[in-house]
Amino acid sequence: MGGSSSLGVRPSVFLWVLAVQLLWGQALTGRPSAEGERGQTLRRARRGWVWNQFFVLEEYTGLEPLYIGKLHSDMDRGDGSIRYILSGEGAGTMFTIDDSTGDIHAIQRLDREVKAQYVLRAQALHRQTGRPLEPESEFIVKIQDINDNEPKFLDGPYQASVPEMSIIGTSVIQLTATDADDPTYGNSARVVYSILQGQPYFSVEPRTGIVRLGGLAGTTTLNITLSGLAGTTTLNITLSDVNDNPPKFAQKLYQMSVPESALVGSVVGRIRARDRDEGVNAEMRYTIIDGDGRDSFDISTDPTNQFGIITIKKRLDFESKRSYTLKVEGANTHVDPRFLSRGPFSDVTIVHVSVEDVDEPPEFTAPFYFVEVPEDLEVGAVFKTVFARDPDVANSSIRYSIERASDPGKYFYIDITSGALMTVQPLDREELPWHNVTILAMEMNNPSQIGSVSVTVRVLDVNDNPPELSQYYEAFVCESAKAGQLIQTVTAMDPDDPLGGQHFYYSLAPEAANNPNFTLRDNQDNSAWILTRRGGFSQQDQSVYYLPVFISDGEQPVQTSTSTLTIRVCSCDSVGAVLSCNAEAYTLPVSLSRGALIAILACIFVLLVMIMLILSLRGHRKKPYLSDEEENVHENIVRYDDEGGGEEDTEAFDIAAMWNPREAHPGKSRQDMLPEIESLSRYVPQACVGDSNVHGYVLAKLLEADLDPCAPPYDSLQTYAYEGEGSVADSLSSLQSTGSNTDHDYDYLSEWGPRFKKLAEMYGVLETNNPLW
């Protein structure tokens, strides 16, 4: 074929490749050669071999390289002049070729699951020149599959659930496994499912992998295996709950207690109807279906939907009702219609609630009191009586008082036992129209229990304030004013607030009713006009007029007042504008200018200042120098330690004035010291002081000192030796000896007994038979 064309050469090489494939195909299948099959060599073509493909089994584990095929050119004479080369996928790494013989071997282990085929290219070259003897040819080496991979589950372990009470054969889950082997060649990729553990509760279909219920069981773990090379997985199957069990209360009667002071909404207790089911199938709904406590208590379900919580619906009172009975039903909220025959899915129990007594504070008969009183209410008059009681069975006595913070002005007083509220100070609506007083009620047996109530006192208006001019008015009238001219409009005000509003009536005071200069007109709208009655006013004649205005209100009792309106006479221009109201300007000489008048006034001012300075200097010379300590005198203590001159010493202290104030010499005073406080006895009525009542005199002097606003801010101690009155022997003192020179008869002293014997001997008449005399 040396002279043949390239198209003629290529078939010879390919025929060699086909021959090698046919031989290799026989080795792959393990069948006898074409000669051993009774001459049926041409039947190999039906296996689908392609002329440019090699086939080789995967996972070859021999010690020698795996022979794949042989390349041969018709130009090869066996003399080694042709060199075969191999290129393409895996050439040199996975596959090698003997460049002299063209034998192809695999030098590494082949795995179909890694790569199923390799594309290679072969060429024959002249060994010496390197010239291609054949065109490059491409062929494929395919890796034939063997069952070398176990099936695997895509996910695992698996979780599944099936409701309890399900029928046998219920589908639970379908499992899927894959095999990496070639599914088109043999049975290497065929998967068969079976259960290793879990019978007889569950079964699996061998081909589909569907797991079905085979009986009743709880949580079951299945090990699913596959035939051939085994692959296993775990399937956890949980039996889900269904509501097939009715609830039941553990007790048919529950006993509970709650104090009467518990607030509305407080929890009294909890009850539970137990259910063997789980989850939503065990959820409960509790209701009060009967009993005398349906209006006082309520029941709700806790967040877990398991317990019934009993709470207070309205305030409890031990004294009114001491126990309640509740009929409570607990029912499932989710009922399965398939199991209604197992019902009813509810249960009923009785709850007995006892109310415990608590010492409660006193309660007033009203939540608050509102009282209206006139402002002229007499002091001490009762205007409201409040009443509180002890709500407890003990019914303790109540004592009332006023919370002083609510009555800072101390206008009110409450009787401690009766609760009568009265005034202790006059009320004045214009000063304080509203009073909010808090009354406290305390239990005698337990002072810590105190109730309170608010008493709102509205002070009603009484016409007790006279109307007055709303402001100080100072009117003026022009010298050129005519009769009947309006010079001033006056209005009045009154702090009272009558219901129909204020109505004021104006007139001139009675003493000015016939005033020849001015008159008053009441406008009947709470205002009045002051009008001139004549013309021809003159500042020289009279510059100021005083007009008394009489004002009265329209309420009972009628209140009146008189206010004086000052009217000045002024000079005005032609339009009535005031120019001057100074009357002195008309008394000055005409020739005296304004500058001269100012100079005269300045001289008078300077002269007055000089006189004041001279007087001030003279006063400083006469005043002796005193230190700060001597000037800061708060008390003067004068001590008398001499015996005095007896009854004749009246200059130092006139004690007779102490005995009878009326007999004291009006012009006589102490010579040793000047009185520090001017006597206020002229302000103290002396009629109540008797001729010989020193006690009354001392009280009068005490009142005099208390009322004296000029009294020194320190205590003054005065001692009066008053002997009292009522003695049958009169006074034994010599205080009145200055008023009488007659001798006294003391013979009666001998009749008073041995205690007065010594006095009788000293002052009595001498006995003639006395040997001592």
PDB file of N, CA and C in Angstrom, residues 700-771:
ATOM      1  N   ALA A 700     -55.964  94.718 136.086  1.00  0.00           N
ATOM      2  CA  ALA A 700     -56.079  95.832 135.148  1.00  0.00           C
ATOM      3  C   ALA A 700     -54.723  96.254 134.626  1.00  0.00           C
ATOM      4  N   LYS A 701     -53.738  96.311 135.530  1.00  0.00           N
ATOM      5  CA  LYS A 701     -52.386  96.679 135.092  1.00  0.00           C
ATOM      6  C   LYS A 701     -51.790  95.623 134.150  1.00  0.00           C
ATOM      7  N   LEU A 702     -52.118  94.373 134.423  1.00  0.00           N
ATOM      8  CA  LEU A 702     -51.636  93.303 133.540  1.00  0.00           C
ATOM      9  C   LEU A 702     -52.235  93.437 132.148  1.00  0.00           C
ATOM     10  N   LEU A 703     -53.519  93.667 132.067  1.00  0.00           N
ATOM     11  CA  LEU A 703     -54.149  93.883 130.768  1.00  0.00           C
ATOM     12  C   LEU A 703     -53.568  95.105 130.082  1.00  0.00           C
ATOM     13  N   GLU A 704     -53.294  96.145 130.904  1.00  0.00           N
ATOM     14  CA  GLU A 704     -52.701  97.364 130.353  1.00  0.00           C
ATOM     15  C   GLU A 704     -51.347  97.071 129.708  1.00  0.00           C
ATOM     16  N   ALA A 705     -50.519  96.242 130.379  1.00  0.00           N
ATOM     17  CA  ALA A 705     -49.197  95.911 129.829  1.00  0.00           C
ATOM     18  C   ALA A 705     -49.321  95.032 128.594  1.00  0.00           C
ATOM     19  N   ASP A 706     -50.298  94.134 128.576  1.00  0.00           N
ATOM     20  CA  ASP A 706     -50.469  93.250 127.421  1.00  0.00           C
ATOM     21  C   ASP A 706     -50.892  94.021 126.189  1.00  0.00           C
ATOM     22  N   LEU A 707     -51.699  95.077 126.388  1.00  0.00           N
ATOM     23  CA  LEU A 707     -52.207  95.836 125.248  1.00  0.00           C
ATOM     24  C   LEU A 707     -51.299  96.972 124.840  1.00  0.00           C
ATOM     25  N   ASP A 708     -50.239  97.169 125.583  1.00  0.00           N
ATOM     26  CA  ASP A 708     -49.359  98.297 125.300  1.00  0.00           C
ATOM     27  C   ASP A 708     -48.469  97.974 124.097  1.00  0.00           C
ATOM     28  N   PRO A 709     -48.626  98.662 122.975  1.00  0.00           N
ATOM     29  CA  PRO A 709     -47.754  98.381 121.818  1.00  0.00           C
ATOM     30  C   PRO A 709     -46.336  98.874 122.001  1.00  0.00           C
ATOM     31  N   CYS A 710     -46.112  99.750 122.993  1.00  0.00           N
ATOM     32  CA  CYS A 710     -44.765 100.285 123.220  1.00  0.00           C
ATOM     33  C   CYS A 710     -44.045  99.565 124.341  1.00  0.00           C
ATOM     34  N   ALA A 711     -44.596  98.484 124.836  1.00  0.00           N
ATOM     35  CA  ALA A 711     -43.951  97.751 125.925  1.00  0.00           C
ATOM     36  C   ALA A 711     -42.627  97.177 125.444  1.00  0.00           C
ATOM     37  N   PRO A 712     -41.608  97.153 126.301  1.00  0.00           N
ATOM     38  CA  PRO A 712     -40.287  96.625 125.877  1.00  0.00           C
ATOM     39  C   PRO A 712     -40.374  95.130 125.585  1.00  0.00           C
ATOM     40  N   PRO A 713     -39.548  94.627 124.694  1.00  0.00           N
ATOM     41  CA  PRO A 713     -39.602  93.209 124.312  1.00  0.00           C
ATOM     42  C   PRO A 713     -38.878  92.310 125.306  1.00  0.00           C
ATOM     43  N   TYR A 714     -39.113  92.512 126.596  1.00  0.00           N
ATOM     44  CA  TYR A 714     -38.516  91.635 127.604  1.00  0.00           C
ATOM     45  C   TYR A 714     -39.460  91.608 128.794  1.00  0.00           C
ATOM     46  N   ASP A 715     -39.292  90.608 129.622  1.00  0.00           N
ATOM     47  CA  ASP A 715     -40.182  90.438 130.760  1.00  0.00           C
ATOM     48  C   ASP A 715     -39.836  91.436 131.869  1.00  0.00           C
ATOM     49  N   SER A 716     -40.868  91.850 132.587  1.00  0.00           N
ATOM     50  CA  SER A 716     -40.702  92.754 133.720  1.00  0.00           C
ATOM     51  C   SER A 716     -41.364  92.115 134.933  1.00  0.00           C
ATOM     52  N   LEU A 717     -40.612  91.932 135.973  1.00  0.00           N
ATOM     53  CA  LEU A 717     -41.107  91.284 137.187  1.00  0.00           C
ATOM     54  C   LEU A 717     -41.492  92.358 138.198  1.00  0.00           C
ATOM     55  N   GLN A 718     -42.762  92.302 138.637  1.00  0.00           N
ATOM     56  CA  GLN A 718     -43.263  93.233 139.643  1.00  0.00           C
ATOM     57  C   GLN A 718     -43.915  92.430 140.754  1.00  0.00           C
ATOM     58  N   THR A 719     -43.562  92.726 141.973  1.00  0.00           N
ATOM     59  CA  THR A 719     -44.079  92.012 143.139  1.00  0.00           C
ATOM     60  C   THR A 719     -45.000  92.934 143.925  1.00  0.00           C
ATOM     61  N   TYR A 720     -46.214  92.468 144.182  1.00  0.00           N
ATOM     62  CA  TYR A 720     -47.200  93.232 144.950  1.00  0.00           C
ATOM     63  C   TYR A 720     -47.519  92.443 146.212  1.00  0.00           C
ATOM     64  N   ALA A 721     -47.264  93.031 147.376  1.00  0.00           N
ATOM     65  CA  ALA A 721     -47.513  92.360 148.652  1.00  0.00           C
ATOM     66  C   ALA A 721     -48.965  92.558 149.053  1.00  0.00           C
ATOM     67  N   TYR A 722     -49.842  91.841 148.430  1.00  0.00           N
ATOM     68  CA  TYR A 722     -51.270  91.971 148.698  1.00  0.00           C
ATOM     69  C   TYR A 722     -51.672  90.923 149.721  1.00  0.00           C
ATOM     70  N   GLU A 723     -52.372  91.342 150.744  1.00  0.00           N
ATOM     71  CA  GLU A 723     -52.712  90.430 151.826  1.00  0.00           C
ATOM     72  C   GLU A 723     -54.082  89.816 151.676  1.00  0.00           C
ATOM     73  N   GLY A 724     -54.870  90.253 150.785  1.00  0.00           N
ATOM     74  CA  GLY A 724     -56.173  89.653 150.589  1.00  0.00           C
ATOM     75  C   GLY A 724     -57.253  90.326 151.403  1.00  0.00           C
ATOM     76  N   GLU A 725     -58.477  89.828 151.277  1.00  0.00           N
ATOM     77  CA  GLU A 725     -59.635  90.388 151.958  1.00  0.00           C
ATOM     78  C   GLU A 725     -60.398  89.310 152.698  1.00  0.00           C
ATOM     79  N   GLY A 726     -61.348  89.719 153.546  1.00  0.00           N
ATOM     80  CA  GLY A 726     -62.231  88.772 154.212  1.00  0.00           C
ATOM     81  C   GLY A 726     -61.861  88.459 155.641  1.00  0.00           C
ATOM     82  N   SER A 727     -60.761  88.977 156.176  1.00  0.00           N
ATOM     83  CA  SER A 727     -60.370  88.689 157.551  1.00  0.00           C
ATOM     84  C   SER A 727     -61.249  89.467 158.531  1.00  0.00           C
ATOM     85  N   VAL A 728     -61.669  88.794 159.556  1.00  0.00           N
ATOM     86  CA  VAL A 728     -62.510  89.473 160.558  1.00  0.00           C
ATOM     87  C   VAL A 728     -61.715  90.510 161.325  1.00  0.00           C
ATOM     88  N   ALA A 729     -60.390  90.336 161.327  1.00  0.00           N
ATOM     89  CA  ALA A 729     -59.552  91.296 162.046  1.00  0.00           C
ATOM     90  C   ALA A 729     -59.051  92.397 161.145  1.00  0.00           C
ATOM     91  N   ASP A 730     -59.569  92.456 159.928  1.00  0.00           N
ATOM     92  CA  ASP A 730     -59.060  93.390 158.927  1.00  0.00           C
ATOM     93  C   ASP A 730     -57.576  93.144 158.711  1.00  0.00           C
ATOM     94  N   SER A 731     -56.893  94.088 158.186  1.00  0.00           N
ATOM     95  CA  SER A 731     -55.482  93.919 157.894  1.00  0.00           C
ATOM     96  C   SER A 731     -54.630  94.265 159.105  1.00  0.00           C
ATOM     97  N   LEU A 732     -53.613  93.461 159.345  1.00  0.00           N
ATOM     98  CA  LEU A 732     -52.653  93.730 160.415  1.00  0.00           C
ATOM     99  C   LEU A 732     -51.491  94.566 159.938  1.00  0.00           C
ATOM    100  N   SER A 733     -51.513  94.897 158.650  1.00  0.00           N
ATOM    101  CA  SER A 733     -50.390  95.632 158.082  1.00  0.00           C
ATOM    102  C   SER A 733     -50.491  97.098 158.410  1.00  0.00           C
ATOM    103  N   SER A 734     -49.354  97.761 158.316  1.00  0.00           N
ATOM    104  CA  SER A 734     -49.306  99.209 158.546  1.00  0.00           C
ATOM    105  C   SER A 734     -49.338  99.969 157.234  1.00  0.00           C
ATOM    106  N   LEU A 735     -49.840  99.298 156.144  1.00  0.00           N
ATOM    107  CA  LEU A 735     -49.835  99.970 154.846  1.00  0.00           C
ATOM    108  C   LEU A 735     -50.711 101.205 154.861  1.00  0.00           C
ATOM    109  N   GLN A 736     -51.824 101.162 155.624  1.00  0.00           N
ATOM    110  CA  GLN A 736     -52.734 102.288 155.646  1.00  0.00           C
ATOM    111  C   GLN A 736     -52.507 103.204 156.860  1.00  0.00           C
ATOM    112  N   SER A 737     -51.403 103.003 157.509  1.00  0.00           N
ATOM    113  CA  SER A 737     -51.166 103.831 158.705  1.00  0.00           C
ATOM    114  C   SER A 737     -50.997 105.296 158.348  1.00  0.00           C
ATOM    115  N   THR A 738     -50.584 105.558 157.121  1.00  0.00           N
ATOM    116  CA  THR A 738     -50.396 106.956 156.740  1.00  0.00           C
ATOM    117  C   THR A 738     -51.715 107.651 156.548  1.00  0.00           C
ATOM    118  N   GLY A 739     -52.754 106.898 156.389  1.00  0.00           N
ATOM    119  CA  GLY A 739     -54.039 107.529 156.147  1.00  0.00           C
ATOM    120  C   GLY A 739     -54.812 107.783 157.415  1.00  0.00           C
ATOM    121  N   SER A 740     -54.377 107.285 158.553  1.00  0.00           N
ATOM    122  CA  SER A 740     -55.146 107.446 159.803  1.00  0.00           C
ATOM    123  C   SER A 740     -54.177 107.527 160.962  1.00  0.00           C
ATOM    124  N   ASN A 741     -54.450 108.465 161.883  1.00  0.00           N
ATOM    125  CA  ASN A 741     -53.605 108.629 163.070  1.00  0.00           C
ATOM    126  C   ASN A 741     -54.259 108.096 164.333  1.00  0.00           C
ATOM    127  N   THR A 742     -55.425 107.483 164.235  1.00  0.00           N
ATOM    128  CA  THR A 742     -56.130 106.969 165.405  1.00  0.00           C
ATOM    129  C   THR A 742     -55.532 105.681 165.852  1.00  0.00           C
ATOM    130  N   ASP A 743     -55.635 105.437 167.134  1.00  0.00           N
ATOM    131  CA  ASP A 743     -55.151 104.166 167.679  1.00  0.00           C
ATOM    132  C   ASP A 743     -56.162 103.076 167.409  1.00  0.00           C
ATOM    133  N   HIS A 744     -55.631 101.881 167.249  1.00  0.00           N
ATOM    134  CA  HIS A 744     -56.485 100.734 166.971  1.00  0.00           C
ATOM    135  C   HIS A 744     -56.705  99.957 168.245  1.00  0.00           C
ATOM    136  N   ASP A 745     -57.851  99.343 168.348  1.00  0.00           N
ATOM    137  CA  ASP A 745     -58.208  98.511 169.499  1.00  0.00           C
ATOM    138  C   ASP A 745     -57.960  97.069 169.140  1.00  0.00           C
ATOM    139  N   TYR A 746     -56.964  96.489 169.837  1.00  0.00           N
ATOM    140  CA  TYR A 746     -56.620  95.097 169.551  1.00  0.00           C
ATOM    141  C   TYR A 746     -56.987  94.178 170.713  1.00  0.00           C
ATOM    142  N   ASP A 747     -57.983  94.529 171.477  1.00  0.00           N
ATOM    143  CA  ASP A 747     -58.360  93.675 172.608  1.00  0.00           C
ATOM    144  C   ASP A 747     -58.924  92.344 172.161  1.00  0.00           C
ATOM    145  N   TYR A 748     -59.474  92.309 170.997  1.00  0.00           N
ATOM    146  CA  TYR A 748     -60.095  91.060 170.540  1.00  0.00           C
ATOM    147  C   TYR A 748     -59.050  89.985 170.279  1.00  0.00           C
ATOM    148  N   LEU A 749     -57.779  90.333 170.247  1.00  0.00           N
ATOM    149  CA  LEU A 749     -56.762  89.315 169.988  1.00  0.00           C
ATOM    150  C   LEU A 749     -56.683  88.304 171.121  1.00  0.00           C
ATOM    151  N   SER A 750     -57.025  88.750 172.342  1.00  0.00           N
ATOM    152  CA  SER A 750     -56.971  87.820 173.480  1.00  0.00           C
ATOM    153  C   SER A 750     -58.038  86.744 173.374  1.00  0.00           C
ATOM    154  N   GLU A 751     -59.033  86.972 172.516  1.00  0.00           N
ATOM    155  CA  GLU A 751     -60.105  85.987 172.369  1.00  0.00           C
ATOM    156  C   GLU A 751     -59.787  84.951 171.295  1.00  0.00           C
ATOM    157  N   TRP A 752     -58.670  85.079 170.607  1.00  0.00           N
ATOM    158  CA  TRP A 752     -58.380  84.169 169.493  1.00  0.00           C
ATOM    159  C   TRP A 752     -57.634  82.929 169.925  1.00  0.00           C
ATOM    160  N   GLY A 753     -57.287  82.803 171.170  1.00  0.00           N
ATOM    161  CA  GLY A 753     -56.627  81.609 171.634  1.00  0.00           C
ATOM    162  C   GLY A 753     -55.148  81.792 171.856  1.00  0.00           C
ATOM    163  N   PRO A 754     -54.503  80.677 172.284  1.00  0.00           N
ATOM    164  CA  PRO A 754     -53.082  80.767 172.628  1.00  0.00           C
ATOM    165  C   PRO A 754     -52.193  81.162 171.474  1.00  0.00           C
ATOM    166  N   ARG A 755     -52.605  80.890 170.244  1.00  0.00           N
ATOM    167  CA  ARG A 755     -51.737  81.213 169.102  1.00  0.00           C
ATOM    168  C   ARG A 755     -51.519  82.714 168.956  1.00  0.00           C
ATOM    169  N   PHE A 756     -52.490  83.508 169.377  1.00  0.00           N
ATOM    170  CA  PHE A 756     -52.373  84.957 169.244  1.00  0.00           C
ATOM    171  C   PHE A 756     -52.085  85.622 170.600  1.00  0.00           C
ATOM    172  N   LYS A 757     -51.595  84.854 171.547  1.00  0.00           N
ATOM    173  CA  LYS A 757     -51.330  85.404 172.890  1.00  0.00           C
ATOM    174  C   LYS A 757     -50.248  86.459 172.857  1.00  0.00           C
ATOM    175  N   LYS A 758     -49.202  86.180 172.081  1.00  0.00           N
ATOM    176  CA  LYS A 758     -48.094  87.133 172.011  1.00  0.00           C
ATOM    177  C   LYS A 758     -48.540  88.448 171.401  1.00  0.00           C
ATOM    178  N   LEU A 759     -49.370  88.389 170.335  1.00  0.00           N
ATOM    179  CA  LEU A 759     -49.864  89.611 169.726  1.00  0.00           C
ATOM    180  C   LEU A 759     -50.790  90.359 170.674  1.00  0.00           C
ATOM    181  N   ALA A 760     -51.565  89.586 171.425  1.00  0.00           N
ATOM    182  CA  ALA A 760     -52.464  90.250 172.386  1.00  0.00           C
ATOM    183  C   ALA A 760     -51.681  90.972 173.455  1.00  0.00           C
ATOM    184  N   GLU A 761     -50.548  90.414 173.882  1.00  0.00           N
ATOM    185  CA  GLU A 761     -49.736  91.076 174.902  1.00  0.00           C
ATOM    186  C   GLU A 761     -49.067  92.330 174.356  1.00  0.00           C
ATOM    187  N   MET A 762     -48.703  92.270 173.009  1.00  0.00           N
ATOM    188  CA  MET A 762     -48.000  93.412 172.434  1.00  0.00           C
ATOM    189  C   MET A 762     -48.956  94.550 172.107  1.00  0.00           C
ATOM    190  N   TYR A 763     -50.143  94.252 171.578  1.00  0.00           N
ATOM    191  CA  TYR A 763     -51.056  95.294 171.122  1.00  0.00           C
ATOM    192  C   TYR A 763     -52.267  95.473 172.044  1.00  0.00           C
ATOM    193  N   GLY A 764     -52.481  94.546 172.969  1.00  0.00           N
ATOM    194  CA  GLY A 764     -53.674  94.645 173.796  1.00  0.00           C
ATOM    195  C   GLY A 764     -53.500  95.636 174.953  1.00  0.00           C
ATOM    196  N   VAL A 765     -54.613  95.817 175.768  1.00  0.00           N
ATOM    197  CA  VAL A 765     -54.595  96.712 176.918  1.00  0.00           C
ATOM    198  C   VAL A 765     -53.884  96.044 178.079  1.00  0.00           C
ATOM    199  N   LEU A 766     -53.040  96.793 178.843  1.00  0.00           N
ATOM    200  CA  LEU A 766     -52.296  96.216 179.962  1.00  0.00           C
ATOM    201  C   LEU A 766     -53.231  95.852 181.093  1.00  0.00           C
ATOM    202  N   GLU A 767     -53.011  94.647 181.626  1.00  0.00           N
ATOM    203  CA  GLU A 767     -53.808  94.208 182.771  1.00  0.00           C
ATOM    204  C   GLU A 767     -53.194  94.777 184.067  1.00  0.00           C
ATOM    205  N   THR A 768     -54.071  95.123 184.989  1.00  0.00           N
ATOM    206  CA  THR A 768     -53.628  95.737 186.253  1.00  0.00           C
ATOM    207  C   THR A 768     -53.009  94.748 187.212  1.00  0.00           C
ATOM    208  N   ASN A 769     -53.467  93.502 187.099  1.00  0.00           N
ATOM    209  CA  ASN A 769     -52.944  92.506 188.026  1.00  0.00           C
ATOM    210  C   ASN A 769     -51.721  91.804 187.510  1.00  0.00           C
ATOM    211  N   ASN A 770     -51.178  92.313 186.402  1.00  0.00           N
ATOM    212  CA  ASN A 770     -50.001  91.652 185.843  1.00  0.00           C
ATOM    213  C   ASN A 770     -48.790  92.058 186.648  1.00  0.00           C
ATOM    214  N   PRO A 771     -48.137  91.086 187.287  1.00  0.00           N
ATOM    215  CA  PRO A 771     -46.988  91.436 188.131  1.00  0.00           C
ATOM    216  C   PRO A 771     -45.805  91.936 187.345  1.00  0.00           C
TER     217      PRO A 771
END
